[in-house]
XYZ file of C-alpha atoms in Angstrom:
735
model
C 0.000 0.000 0.000
C 3.014 2.293 0.033
C 2.642 2.948 -3.690
C -1.062 3.591 -3.257
C -0.277 6.227 -0.668
C 1.887 8.028 -3.202
C -1.143 8.510 -5.419
C -2.702 10.627 -2.700
C 0.257 12.985 -2.949
C 0.340 13.057 -6.741
C -3.393 13.349 -7.297
C -3.920 16.270 -4.973
C -0.739 18.323 -5.288
C -2.006 20.350 -8.238
C -1.503 24.086 -8.364
C -3.895 25.162 -11.124
C -7.607 24.794 -11.745
C -8.705 22.082 -14.156
C -11.961 22.738 -15.940
C -12.715 19.924 -18.355
C -11.026 17.519 -20.719
C -10.835 20.302 -23.274
C -11.752 23.949 -23.787
C -15.284 25.412 -23.976
C -14.544 26.725 -27.467
C -13.813 23.229 -28.792
C -16.784 21.684 -30.604
C -14.988 18.424 -31.387
C -11.534 17.101 -30.646
C -12.118 13.432 -29.823
C -14.916 10.947 -29.374
C -14.802 9.381 -25.928
C -16.208 6.130 -27.323
C -15.238 4.085 -30.367
C -17.366 3.136 -33.344
C -19.662 6.097 -33.927
C -19.988 9.611 -32.560
C -23.344 9.899 -30.802
C -23.117 13.682 -30.638
C -23.484 13.892 -34.415
C -26.667 13.610 -36.447
C -26.768 12.486 -40.088
C -29.725 13.314 -42.370
C -30.036 12.795 -46.109
C -32.802 12.738 -48.697
C -33.398 11.715 -52.304
C -30.487 10.081 -54.099
C -27.866 11.550 -51.766
C -26.287 9.507 -48.949
C -23.972 9.808 -45.922
C -22.358 6.812 -44.241
C -23.622 6.412 -40.685
C -24.369 4.033 -37.843
C -27.735 4.640 -36.240
C -27.748 8.160 -37.630
C -24.250 9.033 -36.370
C -20.905 9.618 -38.076
C -18.294 6.890 -37.813
C -15.176 7.404 -35.704
C -11.676 6.754 -37.053
C -9.064 5.733 -34.485
C -6.309 5.111 -37.041
C -6.287 8.443 -38.892
C -6.618 11.664 -36.878
C -5.165 15.158 -36.539
C -5.159 15.189 -32.742
C -5.121 11.904 -30.777
C -6.897 9.628 -30.380
C -9.543 9.820 -33.179
C -11.341 11.805 -35.874
C -14.736 11.779 -37.583
C -15.219 9.951 -40.878
C -17.485 11.745 -43.399
C -18.231 9.598 -46.444
C -20.914 11.057 -48.706
C -22.658 11.055 -52.075
C -23.976 14.411 -53.268
C -26.551 13.564 -55.917
C -28.303 16.021 -58.210
C -31.697 14.958 -56.893
C -30.839 14.843 -53.223
C -29.507 16.638 -50.198
C -27.667 15.839 -46.973
C -26.941 17.616 -43.668
C -24.576 16.506 -40.898
C -24.774 18.229 -37.512
C -21.733 17.935 -35.245
C -23.368 19.027 -32.051
C -21.806 21.285 -29.470
C -22.086 18.992 -26.457
C -21.181 21.250 -23.551
C -23.881 21.440 -20.892
C -22.079 23.863 -18.599
C -18.868 25.074 -20.215
C -20.446 27.197 -22.924
C -18.424 28.941 -25.587
C -19.251 32.643 -25.717
C -19.429 33.616 -29.376
C -17.254 36.525 -30.498
C -17.039 38.185 -33.895
C -13.295 38.625 -33.407
C -12.718 34.855 -33.299
C -12.477 32.426 -36.169
C -13.758 28.901 -36.658
C -11.042 26.359 -37.364
C -11.741 22.910 -38.833
C -9.071 20.358 -39.719
C -9.939 18.200 -42.721
C -8.169 15.315 -44.448
C -9.334 14.403 -47.969
C -8.877 10.696 -48.591
C -10.696 10.131 -51.918
C -8.316 10.921 -54.796
C -10.953 12.414 -57.110
C -12.309 14.888 -54.518
C -11.671 18.503 -55.412
C -11.994 21.550 -53.199
C -15.415 22.319 -54.734
C -16.650 18.865 -53.736
C -16.213 19.704 -50.056
C -19.358 20.436 -48.051
C -20.688 23.886 -47.251
C -20.817 24.880 -43.605
C -23.117 26.791 -41.236
C -23.678 27.262 -37.482
C -26.955 26.531 -35.725
C -28.362 28.117 -32.586
C -31.554 27.319 -30.706
C -33.927 29.245 -32.942
C -31.836 30.322 -35.892
C -28.996 29.431 -38.244
C -26.127 31.424 -39.659
C -25.288 32.090 -43.270
C -24.043 29.024 -45.155
C -20.483 29.385 -46.417
C -18.435 27.785 -49.165
C -15.388 26.392 -47.322
C -13.212 26.421 -50.446
C -12.779 30.167 -49.979
C -11.124 29.579 -46.605
C -8.527 26.934 -47.526
C -5.072 28.216 -48.490
C -3.254 24.994 -49.363
C -5.634 22.281 -50.492
C -3.993 18.900 -50.922
C -5.356 15.360 -51.060
C -3.912 13.016 -48.429
C -2.903 15.837 -46.111
C -4.511 17.590 -43.155
C -5.619 21.069 -44.218
C -7.092 23.859 -42.121
C -10.396 25.577 -42.858
C -10.144 28.939 -41.134
C -13.312 31.075 -41.223
C -13.683 34.465 -39.484
C -16.767 34.158 -37.294
C -18.090 37.503 -38.518
C -18.605 35.937 -41.954
C -21.417 33.790 -40.550
C -23.479 36.935 -39.835
C -24.737 35.690 -36.491
C -27.035 38.338 -35.028
C -27.420 37.127 -31.446
C -23.913 36.386 -30.250
C -25.178 35.756 -26.691
C -27.211 32.725 -27.778
C -25.217 29.470 -27.286
C -24.375 27.547 -30.422
C -26.004 24.160 -30.987
C -23.678 22.724 -33.569
C -21.577 22.979 -36.695
C -23.402 21.742 -39.815
C -21.829 20.417 -42.987
C -24.201 20.134 -45.930
C -24.202 19.067 -49.556
C -22.472 21.414 -51.987
C -21.457 20.481 -55.547
C -23.205 17.432 -56.981
C -21.290 14.421 -58.201
C -21.725 10.744 -59.048
C -18.665 9.895 -56.928
C -18.574 8.953 -53.250
C -16.263 11.338 -51.431
C -14.453 10.538 -48.202
C -12.964 13.078 -45.813
C -11.932 13.012 -42.159
C -12.763 15.854 -39.783
C -10.983 16.774 -36.568
C -10.339 19.590 -34.093
C -13.360 21.817 -34.723
C -12.872 24.865 -32.542
C -13.297 28.600 -32.181
C -9.963 30.345 -31.714
C -9.080 33.973 -30.970
C -8.047 36.182 -33.860
C -4.753 36.870 -32.096
C -2.780 34.510 -29.890
C 0.769 34.085 -28.681
C 3.134 32.561 -31.233
C 6.194 32.291 -29.009
C 8.227 29.343 -30.251
C 8.435 26.295 -28.015
C 12.191 26.011 -27.776
C 12.616 23.859 -24.667
C 11.659 20.242 -24.226
C 8.602 19.226 -22.225
C 8.917 18.037 -18.625
C 7.196 14.833 -17.515
C 7.861 14.403 -13.802
C 5.986 11.234 -12.807
C 4.228 8.150 -14.153
C 2.747 6.015 -11.364
C 0.537 2.976 -11.979
C -2.476 1.781 -9.999
C -4.622 -1.065 -11.228
C -5.494 -0.196 -14.869
C -4.625 3.483 -14.393
C -1.353 5.339 -14.824
C -1.185 8.764 -13.254
C 0.968 11.199 -15.224
C 2.244 14.502 -13.869
C 4.159 17.270 -15.596
C 5.535 20.751 -15.011
C 4.665 23.697 -17.242
C 6.760 26.765 -17.976
C 5.128 30.203 -18.132
C 4.991 30.150 -21.903
C 1.746 31.767 -23.214
C 1.814 29.893 -26.522
C 1.379 26.445 -24.922
C -2.211 25.271 -25.498
C -2.087 21.489 -25.031
C 0.003 18.731 -23.507
C 0.286 15.849 -25.981
C 0.747 12.404 -24.422
C 2.559 9.454 -26.029
C 2.559 5.840 -24.802
C 4.681 2.808 -25.698
C 4.659 -0.839 -24.713
C 8.326 -1.457 -25.551
C 9.983 1.902 -24.899
C 10.811 2.286 -28.603
C 7.628 2.809 -30.622
C 5.450 5.566 -29.146
C 1.918 6.382 -30.241
C -0.003 9.568 -29.374
C -2.907 8.675 -27.073
C -4.372 11.981 -25.965
C -4.104 15.663 -25.213
C -4.866 17.752 -22.153
C -5.468 21.513 -21.951
C -2.760 23.701 -20.522
C -4.654 24.245 -17.251
C -4.021 20.628 -16.306
C -0.857 19.486 -14.605
C -1.732 15.817 -14.387
C -3.795 13.168 -16.141
C -5.018 9.606 -15.684
C -4.387 7.150 -18.511
C -6.523 4.004 -18.543
C -4.272 1.295 -20.026
C -5.355 -1.742 -22.068
C -3.812 -4.454 -19.871
C -3.137 -4.819 -16.147
C 0.214 -6.363 -15.207
C 2.273 -4.773 -17.980
C 4.936 -2.094 -18.136
C 4.179 1.102 -20.074
C 6.429 3.942 -21.185
C 5.384 7.591 -21.530
C 6.658 10.856 -22.930
C 4.968 14.179 -23.667
C 5.349 17.345 -25.724
C 3.964 20.863 -25.428
C 1.727 21.941 -28.308
C 0.992 25.524 -29.379
C -2.059 27.123 -31.044
C -0.753 26.103 -34.470
C -0.312 22.506 -33.237
C 3.454 22.678 -33.506
C 5.138 20.513 -30.874
C 8.060 21.082 -28.552
C 10.896 18.640 -28.056
C 9.986 15.383 -26.301
C 10.293 15.029 -22.554
C 12.380 12.316 -20.970
C 10.710 8.893 -20.850
C 8.991 7.635 -17.705
C 7.856 4.060 -17.142
C 5.170 2.488 -14.966
C 4.137 -1.106 -14.287
C 0.465 -1.736 -13.644
C -0.798 -4.240 -11.100
C -4.233 -5.123 -9.829
C -5.533 -3.431 -6.688
C -7.834 -5.134 -4.235
C -11.415 -3.907 -3.915
C -10.778 -1.705 -0.876
C -7.912 0.088 -2.598
C -10.068 0.568 -5.696
C -12.812 2.136 -3.599
C -10.243 4.514 -2.106
C -8.994 5.411 -5.578
C -12.536 6.095 -6.812
C -13.342 8.202 -3.768
C -10.149 10.242 -4.115
C -10.902 11.066 -7.725
C -14.373 12.338 -6.825
C -12.937 14.466 -4.017
C -10.344 15.761 -6.471
C -13.132 17.261 -8.585
C -13.797 19.764 -5.798
C -10.127 20.262 -5.000
C -9.607 21.687 -8.471
C -12.890 23.257 -9.561
C -13.120 26.413 -7.505
C -12.795 30.163 -7.793
C -9.540 31.454 -6.368
C -11.171 34.716 -5.224
C -14.051 33.323 -3.173
C -13.123 29.672 -2.584
C -16.595 28.761 -3.878
C -17.334 25.933 -6.292
C -17.271 27.062 -9.913
C -19.620 25.046 -12.161
C -18.288 26.545 -15.379
C -15.946 29.255 -16.525
C -16.598 32.446 -18.418
C -14.306 34.824 -20.238
C -15.268 37.863 -18.194
C -16.417 36.625 -14.776
C -16.082 33.843 -12.234
C -19.559 32.368 -11.748
C -19.895 30.368 -8.522
C -22.753 28.236 -7.196
C -24.182 28.558 -3.691
C -25.849 25.166 -3.381
C -23.118 23.177 -5.110
C -20.490 24.729 -2.833
C -22.087 22.620 -0.078
C -20.990 19.447 -1.890
C -17.499 20.898 -2.230
C -17.238 21.616 1.508
C -18.296 18.088 2.469
C -15.869 16.524 -0.010
C -13.002 18.736 1.179
C -13.622 17.740 4.798
C -13.405 14.095 3.766
C -10.190 14.868 1.877
C -8.695 16.408 5.018
C -9.832 13.562 7.290
C -8.518 10.891 4.913
C -5.290 12.886 4.457
C -5.879 13.226 0.728
C -5.402 16.973 1.217
C -3.577 18.956 3.870
C -6.001 20.004 6.603
C -4.620 23.545 6.537
C -5.432 23.837 2.823
C -9.035 22.860 3.497
C -9.228 25.238 6.459
C -8.002 28.115 4.313
C -10.440 27.326 1.525
C -13.490 27.056 3.806
C -12.438 30.201 5.659
C -12.353 32.031 2.346
C -15.861 30.743 1.539
C -17.234 31.919 4.904
C -15.624 35.342 4.531
C -16.932 35.706 0.991
C -20.492 34.848 2.011
C -20.427 37.228 4.972
C -19.603 40.195 2.750
C -21.715 39.179 -0.248
C -25.159 40.459 -1.168
C -28.036 38.674 0.559
C -31.683 39.106 1.463
C -32.704 38.193 5.027
C -29.506 36.131 5.099
C -30.432 34.216 1.934
C -27.945 34.102 -0.934
C -28.513 34.136 -4.682
C -28.290 30.796 -6.469
C -25.202 32.077 -8.311
C -22.652 34.779 -7.588
C -19.998 36.613 -9.487
C -17.170 35.293 -7.344
C -15.028 38.360 -7.888
C -17.627 40.902 -6.791
C -19.971 39.019 -4.483
C -22.936 40.188 -6.554
C -25.822 38.052 -7.855
C -25.242 36.453 -11.236
C -28.093 36.839 -13.675
C -28.590 33.709 -15.743
C -30.762 34.118 -18.840
C -31.718 37.533 -17.545
C -33.085 36.212 -14.231
C -31.686 35.501 -10.824
C -33.143 34.799 -7.408
C -32.291 34.259 -3.785
C -32.197 30.512 -3.203
C -33.547 29.420 0.193
C -32.696 25.743 -0.209
C -29.278 26.497 -1.699
C -28.517 28.794 1.233
C -29.630 26.127 3.708
C -27.391 23.566 1.985
C -24.240 25.671 2.185
C -24.937 26.764 5.787
C -25.516 23.147 6.821
C -22.187 22.145 5.240
C -20.447 25.054 6.978
C -21.929 23.987 10.325
C -20.449 20.523 9.745
C -17.115 22.217 9.017
C -17.536 24.200 12.250
C -17.734 20.899 14.114
C -14.644 19.556 12.359
C -12.416 22.586 12.938
C -12.788 22.533 16.714
C -9.240 23.263 17.855
C -8.650 26.041 20.341
C -6.620 28.360 18.133
C -7.403 31.800 16.732
C -7.826 30.675 13.120
C -10.349 27.940 13.826
C -12.169 30.007 16.452
C -12.514 32.811 13.932
C -13.908 30.406 11.324
C -16.434 29.028 13.808
C -17.511 32.562 14.697
C -18.070 33.510 11.048
C -20.069 30.362 10.328
C -22.294 31.017 13.357
C -22.841 34.586 12.145
C -23.970 33.299 8.736
C -26.465 30.940 10.377
C -27.782 33.577 12.765
C -28.249 36.090 9.949
C -30.957 34.034 8.208
C -34.372 35.440 9.141
C -36.430 32.273 8.665
C -39.593 34.001 9.827
C -39.452 36.420 6.904
C -39.039 33.592 4.404
C -42.429 31.984 5.031
C -45.344 32.433 2.670
C -47.537 33.601 5.563
C -47.410 33.635 9.348
C -50.058 30.944 9.821
C -48.623 28.250 7.558
C -44.917 28.841 8.210
C -44.232 27.145 4.874
C -40.992 28.454 3.412
C -40.696 29.915 -0.030
C -38.045 28.169 -2.053
C -36.968 31.282 -3.986
C -37.004 35.020 -3.367
C -36.982 37.419 -6.275
C -34.109 39.875 -6.354
C -36.491 42.705 -7.181
C -39.339 41.494 -4.975
C -40.898 43.682 -2.306
C -40.599 42.009 1.096
C -44.395 41.786 1.485
C -44.945 40.056 -1.847
C -44.166 36.534 -2.962
C -47.245 34.770 -1.664
C -48.268 31.268 -2.578
C -49.610 32.346 -5.928
C -46.286 33.762 -7.124
C -43.598 31.388 -5.916
C -42.776 27.760 -5.363
C -42.997 26.443 -1.829
C -40.319 24.402 -0.108
C -41.961 21.103 0.776
C -41.671 17.351 0.361
C -39.009 14.885 1.432
C -36.182 15.722 -0.961
C -34.994 19.206 -0.033
C -37.272 20.185 2.828
C -36.023 17.910 5.626
C -32.623 19.533 6.098
C -33.876 23.073 5.584
C -36.704 22.871 8.129
C -34.463 21.284 10.761
C -32.076 24.214 10.246
C -34.948 26.686 10.522
C -36.329 25.058 13.672
C -32.916 24.860 15.351
C -31.875 28.448 14.583
C -30.861 30.566 17.567
C -32.442 33.614 15.954
C -35.724 33.847 14.021
C -36.569 30.108 14.307
C -39.673 28.421 12.938
C -41.885 26.357 15.272
C -41.310 22.607 15.373
C -44.939 22.067 14.363
C -44.165 23.097 10.773
C -41.936 20.075 10.114
C -44.523 17.342 9.494
C -46.751 19.600 7.407
C -43.863 20.725 5.194
C -42.031 17.413 4.854
C -44.950 15.030 4.395
C -46.858 17.210 1.951
C -46.142 18.965 -1.305
C -47.752 22.242 -2.253
C -48.391 23.068 -5.900
C -49.206 26.659 -6.771
C -51.458 27.960 -9.513
C -52.682 31.334 -10.765
C -56.230 32.451 -11.442
C -57.444 35.638 -13.116
C -59.959 36.363 -10.351
C -57.576 35.574 -7.506
C -57.676 39.089 -6.091
C -61.456 38.792 -5.599
C -61.071 35.938 -3.117
C -60.183 36.280 0.515
C -59.540 32.758 1.703
C -56.828 31.386 3.960
C -55.356 28.713 1.720
C -53.631 27.019 4.645
C -56.553 26.996 7.118
C -56.676 23.659 8.940
C -60.355 23.282 8.102
C -59.577 23.161 4.393
C -57.241 20.156 4.342
C -57.928 16.913 6.180
C -55.269 14.232 6.263
C -54.238 11.058 8.016
C -50.448 10.788 7.751
C -50.284 7.406 9.411
C -52.489 5.830 6.760
C -50.948 7.714 3.868
C -54.344 8.881 2.679
C -55.216 12.500 2.051
C -58.205 14.470 0.908
C -56.862 16.789 -1.763
C -58.660 20.121 -1.844
C -57.779 22.844 -4.323
C -58.392 26.324 -2.997
C -57.659 29.253 -5.242
C -53.999 28.757 -6.120
C -52.692 25.877 -4.016
C -53.144 22.135 -4.101
C -51.792 20.187 -1.155
C -50.824 16.550 -1.577
C -49.630 14.081 0.996
C -46.362 12.465 -0.086
C -47.543 9.243 1.552
C -49.320 7.470 -1.286
C -48.349 3.811 -0.775
C -48.159 1.271 -3.562
C -46.362 -1.978 -4.345
C -44.288 -2.516 -7.479
C -41.781 -5.220 -8.436
C -42.583 -6.868 -5.123
C -41.440 -3.810 -3.157
C -43.677 -1.779 -0.825
C -43.298 1.918 -1.682
C -44.737 4.153 1.069
C -44.507 7.247 -1.148
C -45.611 5.603 -4.348
C -43.600 5.179 -7.520
C -40.914 7.882 -7.815
C -41.277 10.414 -10.605
C -37.721 11.722 -10.374
C -34.260 10.346 -9.816
C -33.213 8.318 -6.797
C -30.618 11.056 -6.284
C -33.445 13.270 -5.021
C -34.233 10.804 -2.243
C -30.549 10.560 -1.301
C -30.076 14.318 -0.824
C -31.034 14.630 2.861
C -28.834 11.700 3.812
C -25.581 13.109 2.573
C -25.480 14.800 5.972
C -28.218 13.175 8.090
C -27.930 9.582 9.228
C -31.378 8.105 8.443
C -31.905 6.556 11.867
C -31.862 9.931 13.693
C -35.025 11.107 11.893
C -37.355 9.388 14.347
C -40.613 11.153 13.621
C -42.889 8.113 14.243
C -44.197 8.342 10.669
C -41.324 6.977 8.597
C -38.448 4.564 9.108
C -36.005 6.158 6.693
C -33.646 3.196 6.655
C -36.497 1.055 5.397
C -37.641 3.712 2.917
C -34.179 4.037 1.392
C -33.753 0.279 1.113
C -37.193 -0.092 -0.482
C -36.607 2.510 -3.156
C -33.092 1.271 -3.883
C -34.404 -2.242 -4.509
C -37.351 -0.920 -6.535
C -35.115 1.149 -8.828
C -32.631 -1.684 -9.282
C -35.359 -4.189 -10.166
C -37.024 -1.730 -12.525
C -33.779 -0.889 -14.316
C -32.638 -4.512 -14.522
C -35.956 -5.403 -16.103
C -35.516 -2.656 -18.708
C -32.221 -4.288 -19.662
C -31.059 -1.535 -21.980
C -27.518 -2.046 -23.200
C -26.268 -4.422 -20.511
C -27.020 -7.829 -19.055
C -25.099 -7.120 -15.853
C -27.566 -6.669 -12.995
C -25.007 -4.555 -11.108
C -25.260 -1.811 -13.764
C -28.372 0.207 -12.954
C -29.425 3.757 -12.188
C -31.260 4.948 -15.300
C -32.496 8.485 -14.906
C -33.779 9.344 -18.369
C -36.617 7.143 -19.576
C -38.224 7.569 -22.968
C -39.908 5.376 -25.529
C -38.325 2.426 -27.327
C -36.223 4.658 -29.568
C -35.256 7.199 -26.949
C -32.333 7.549 -24.571
C -31.628 5.528 -21.456
C -28.831 7.212 -19.608
C -27.234 5.751 -16.522
C -26.324 8.213 -13.811
C -23.207 6.547 -12.342
C -23.845 8.080 -8.918
C -27.264 6.478 -8.354
C -26.247 2.852 -7.804
C -22.960 3.511 -5.919
C -24.708 5.937 -3.541
C -27.042 3.122 -2.522
C -24.153 1.905 -0.374
C -25.722 3.646 2.647
C -28.893 1.562 2.247
C -27.453 -1.708 0.955
C -23.634 -1.888 1.111
C -23.438 -5.030 -0.996
C -25.409 -3.491 -3.863
C -23.520 -0.202 -3.703
C -20.051 -1.752 -3.788
C -20.991 -4.220 -6.532
C -22.305 -1.441 -8.770
C -19.297 0.776 -8.135
C -16.849 -1.964 -9.081
C -18.933 -2.976 -12.114
C -19.049 0.589 -13.468
C -15.316 0.972 -12.980
C -14.472 -2.490 -14.307
C -16.669 -2.477 -17.407
C -16.848 1.179 -18.372
C -13.987 2.813 -16.494
C -12.002 3.297 -19.716
C -14.561 5.874 -20.913
C -16.350 6.817 -17.697
C -13.643 7.264 -15.043
C -11.191 10.202 -15.036
C -9.201 12.474 -12.735
C -12.574 13.780 -11.477
C -14.261 10.429 -10.942
C -17.191 9.278 -13.054
C -18.568 11.447 -15.839
C -22.152 12.619 -15.381
C -23.885 9.978 -17.526
C -23.425 6.921 -19.681
C -25.811 6.087 -22.534
C -25.510 2.381 -23.248
C -28.079 2.305 -26.028
C -26.486 5.100 -28.051
C -22.886 4.268 -27.154
C -22.361 7.713 -25.682
C -20.920 9.278 -22.549
C -20.991 12.777 -21.109
C -17.891 14.926 -21.357
C -18.765 16.782 -18.150
C -19.383 16.232 -14.451
C -22.095 17.123 -11.929
C -21.338 18.436 -8.456
C -24.197 16.439 -6.916
C -22.871 13.217 -8.438
C -19.244 13.771 -7.458
C -20.236 14.840 -3.961
C -22.671 11.968 -3.458
C -20.114 9.286 -4.302
C -17.380 10.860 -2.170
C -19.690 11.424 0.820
C -21.761 8.228 0.680
C -18.634 6.066 0.500
C -17.300 7.783 3.597
C -20.575 7.642 5.513
C -20.962 3.943 4.748
C -17.404 3.247 5.882
C -16.929 5.540 8.904
C -20.074 7.691 9.299
C -17.725 10.703 9.289
C -20.083 13.378 7.930
C -23.081 11.886 9.779
C -21.243 12.012 13.103
C -20.239 15.652 12.643
C -23.802 16.623 11.737
C -25.184 14.739 14.716
C -23.152 16.866 17.139
C -24.127 20.330 15.838
C -25.667 21.903 18.996
C -28.427 23.868 17.284
C -29.576 20.837 15.309
C -29.461 18.558 18.343
C -31.837 21.038 19.952
C -34.122 20.929 16.908
C -34.238 17.135 16.934
C -35.092 17.128 20.635
C -38.050 19.371 19.862
C -39.107 17.229 16.930
C -38.308 13.694 18.070
C -37.863 14.023 21.830
C -38.683 10.475 22.810
C -36.612 8.743 20.169
C -33.757 11.212 20.485
C -33.412 10.420 24.186
C -33.327 6.721 23.361
C -30.562 7.212 20.773
C -28.472 9.307 23.099
């Protein structure tokens, strides 16, 4: 285990932020899976034709401009026909911000000998509701040559895109000149580049400092000079130390990478080069070697957990310490709610000695200081901030104060307050600031009215403090997000809510509606006489009054042989997990629900349901579908759903984790842990990550093993007080 311990040092001693596998301005550089590229869409009509598999372009892993593959475009442009190929921009978070000073660069290799420059496709850009002008690419190629990679370089202003703020959807190549011949070209490295960039020559050789092997993974680490013209690190691998093949590239922000090797128990050799904006390479680094060997299951679980923690180690804003979901050219956008996941993961990193405790202390202190001086309303924070200014970030022209997001980050900070308990000035100061953040929330001003004490889930930035009634906002209720928030509100030292609100808010959901004649009515929509319910039986009389319908969440049913006290779930199992990242299920003794039993029931229901669907795999340990459509739709596996079940059924959780890593780790597992989804039917995988997923795997693994986060939460004084008020009898028994 000595070698395994070294990985902890290598994986977490990174000095720069890593954002993604590539840049936001890159539309295509590589397909993460072989065979066909699911993020492309082929359409043709009449006598024309484009080679495809299930409507997608084929992937070439033998001929490419940048490793390890390119797209194969083989087409027939008939007189009586037409074709259109969309290479979709796949970023969900890391959006490219269009600029008329940039240019679009496409690398193309013409394989068919009879293909002339006029036979090449025309090109246009699509957005959500519009398309650009369609351009003849022949005008933008300087040195056309068959059997050679050429660059198509188009100034973005030539597309005449009116709304440059609207994200792009894809790059389209369509039929141009007609011909009886079948043409074949390869396409690679589609990207938007700045009009001007550094062209400093790369005179020195690259520096590869380490290559350390663990199981089927080799961890590579390098050092970068302060040379502005370096854009990529190009990685080469060899099995004999003589013949090296390029296997991948990483953006300049990264100072390390994980390489998933073909065979365990073999020696591999590595070297790297720097690569500039023109794709000219530096001199090779010295060669490093690493011998892979199989890890036992416990060591693999540690490796997987470390990678998921590493996601939060690296993805943060240096100014505020907050989690940064994506990057922008002109601002540092940070997320309030997702910072909670980061805090929990960092605490685990410190406890497991993945990260220095002082580093985590400094980061969380920066977060607390940032939140104390940032804009808020009644102590509630916006969903997103500009991390540099502490001001609300307007997304799509709208922003709001997020009650649940604020509760999540304060809860995580309270857990950090328990962890940093030493009697020194730094930790005492942090504890004081966290307490001040908690005390600042005026829970009583966040309710929809004084009689119901039901919290609003959002507050408008421009909203008058008296407005925002039930008819104009969503209400915070139900089991997913409400449990933690109401316990916080009940336990608050200042402006608390009464304990009586808990059962009403948690075991019911409130749906709001609008009516034209609403102002003519004067009815208390939360009057006890209007809603009659029996929580113990799970039956409720649903009465719609004006703008609100109240439903009991207890609607029992049985499916796949499993009793479901809340009926069949309409969302993801991740929603049910949320409260239990921090709260051990057994301490919620409210006499209505045994949460250990509820979690186990829904875990087994989802597994049986997904196994019965059987989409793309026959392995019963691969489950966790979250996107269900008809027989020709998508079935995506969220790789956090099954592993997080470890808190309810350890055997199922561990089996699924090892199956995902063992069968799909080569495309699914990276420096940041598992990617956000895997589509087995369409042979596709996400190129991004989700904070909830990465946090859930890191935290649930730790809670199942040591109960670390659960134990810290359990000892928070204010929340112990709240639980005594709520569950006095059972709390005394547990203590």
